[in-house]
Amino acid sequence: ETVSGSTNRVPGRGAGLSYLVFPGTFVVADRGLEPALRTFDSTTCAESGSVPAAAVEGMVAVPGAALVLRRDGQNLVVDGYRAG
């Protein structure tokens, strides 16, 4: 399965946009007032789900999966997710 992604950090704002694209859907790290990983339908752009995810540092596409990098205090934690 094809997974692609990008991270775009806006200098000086401590924010930015991290997203991954899967066939039929994409995932965005929302760093707003209620931080979450949000999934959207690629055809309609309708939100299809979300999970709370504070302190997301970024996302990395690897063959067949996505790695989400987040802070847990002073530690950097890597969570792995598979499509399907």
Tab-separated table of C-alpha atoms in Angstrom:
chain	number	residue	atom	x	y	z
A	1	GLU	CA	0.000	0.000	0.000
A	2	THR	CA	1.301	3.447	-0.887
A	3	VAL	CA	1.816	5.973	1.891
A	4	SER	CA	3.236	9.411	1.302
A	5	GLY	CA	3.609	12.377	3.576
A	6	SER	CA	5.059	15.745	4.299
A	7	THR	CA	5.889	17.960	7.224
A	8	ASN	CA	5.807	21.710	6.843
A	9	ARG	CA	6.889	23.707	9.878
A	10	VAL	CA	6.223	27.441	9.977
A	11	PRO	CA	9.329	29.107	11.498
A	12	GLY	CA	8.757	31.048	14.687
A	13	ARG	CA	5.207	29.869	15.243
A	14	GLY	CA	5.891	26.544	16.981
A	15	ALA	CA	3.218	24.995	14.799
A	16	GLY	CA	3.028	23.799	11.252
A	17	LEU	CA	1.228	21.157	9.307
A	18	SER	CA	2.008	17.452	9.297
A	19	TYR	CA	0.000	15.113	7.127
A	20	LEU	CA	0.112	11.679	5.519
A	21	VAL	CA	-1.758	10.595	2.405
A	22	PHE	CA	-3.150	7.070	2.014
A	23	PRO	CA	-5.230	5.708	-0.865
A	24	GLY	CA	-8.721	7.123	-0.259
A	25	THR	CA	-7.899	9.059	2.912
A	26	PHE	CA	-5.443	11.451	4.521
A	27	VAL	CA	-4.406	12.150	8.114
A	28	VAL	CA	-3.643	15.596	9.536
A	29	ALA	CA	-1.985	16.410	12.867
A	30	ASP	CA	-4.232	19.191	14.202
A	31	ARG	CA	-2.245	21.303	16.666
A	32	GLY	CA	-5.153	23.636	17.499
A	33	LEU	CA	-7.002	24.137	20.779
A	34	GLU	CA	-7.974	20.449	20.916
A	35	PRO	CA	-4.917	18.642	19.435
A	36	ALA	CA	-5.804	15.474	17.544
A	37	LEU	CA	-4.955	13.250	14.615
A	38	ARG	CA	-7.822	13.729	12.159
A	39	THR	CA	-8.638	11.547	9.151
A	40	PHE	CA	-10.432	12.837	6.058
A	41	ASP	CA	-11.944	11.246	2.961
A	42	SER	CA	-9.774	12.091	-0.074
A	43	THR	CA	-12.789	12.463	-2.364
A	44	THR	CA	-15.127	14.598	-0.239
A	45	CYS	CA	-12.664	16.037	2.320
A	46	ALA	CA	-15.214	15.129	5.017
A	47	GLU	CA	-13.696	14.278	8.400
A	48	SER	CA	-14.019	10.532	8.987
A	49	GLY	CA	-12.478	10.233	12.445
A	50	SER	CA	-10.173	11.665	15.070
A	51	VAL	CA	-8.190	10.660	18.137
A	52	PRO	CA	-6.762	13.022	20.775
A	53	ALA	CA	-3.037	13.493	20.232
A	54	ALA	CA	-1.325	16.232	22.185
A	55	ALA	CA	2.266	17.238	21.463
A	56	VAL	CA	2.598	15.701	17.972
A	57	GLU	CA	6.047	16.616	16.643
A	58	GLY	CA	5.538	15.133	13.182
A	59	MET	CA	4.643	12.112	11.100
A	60	VAL	CA	6.831	9.896	8.933
A	61	ALA	CA	5.688	7.553	6.180
A	62	VAL	CA	7.400	4.157	6.093
A	63	PRO	CA	6.514	1.174	3.866
A	64	GLY	CA	3.042	-0.006	4.918
A	65	ALA	CA	2.723	2.202	7.987
A	66	ALA	CA	2.873	5.655	9.492
A	67	LEU	CA	5.002	6.713	12.450
A	68	VAL	CA	3.723	9.513	14.679
A	69	LEU	CA	6.347	11.332	16.746
A	70	ARG	CA	5.060	12.944	19.933
A	71	ARG	CA	6.393	14.345	23.182
A	72	ASP	CA	5.591	12.767	26.535
A	73	GLY	CA	7.271	15.166	28.936
A	74	GLN	CA	10.972	15.081	28.063
A	75	ASN	CA	10.677	11.852	26.042
A	76	LEU	CA	10.122	11.523	22.309
A	77	VAL	CA	7.654	8.675	21.713
A	78	VAL	CA	7.168	6.957	18.349
A	79	ASP	CA	3.737	5.401	17.712
A	80	GLY	CA	3.241	3.160	14.669
A	81	TYR	CA	-0.016	2.812	12.719
A	82	ARG	CA	-0.899	0.535	9.806
A	83	ALA	CA	-3.601	1.289	7.246
A	84	GLY	CA	-6.541	-1.069	7.174
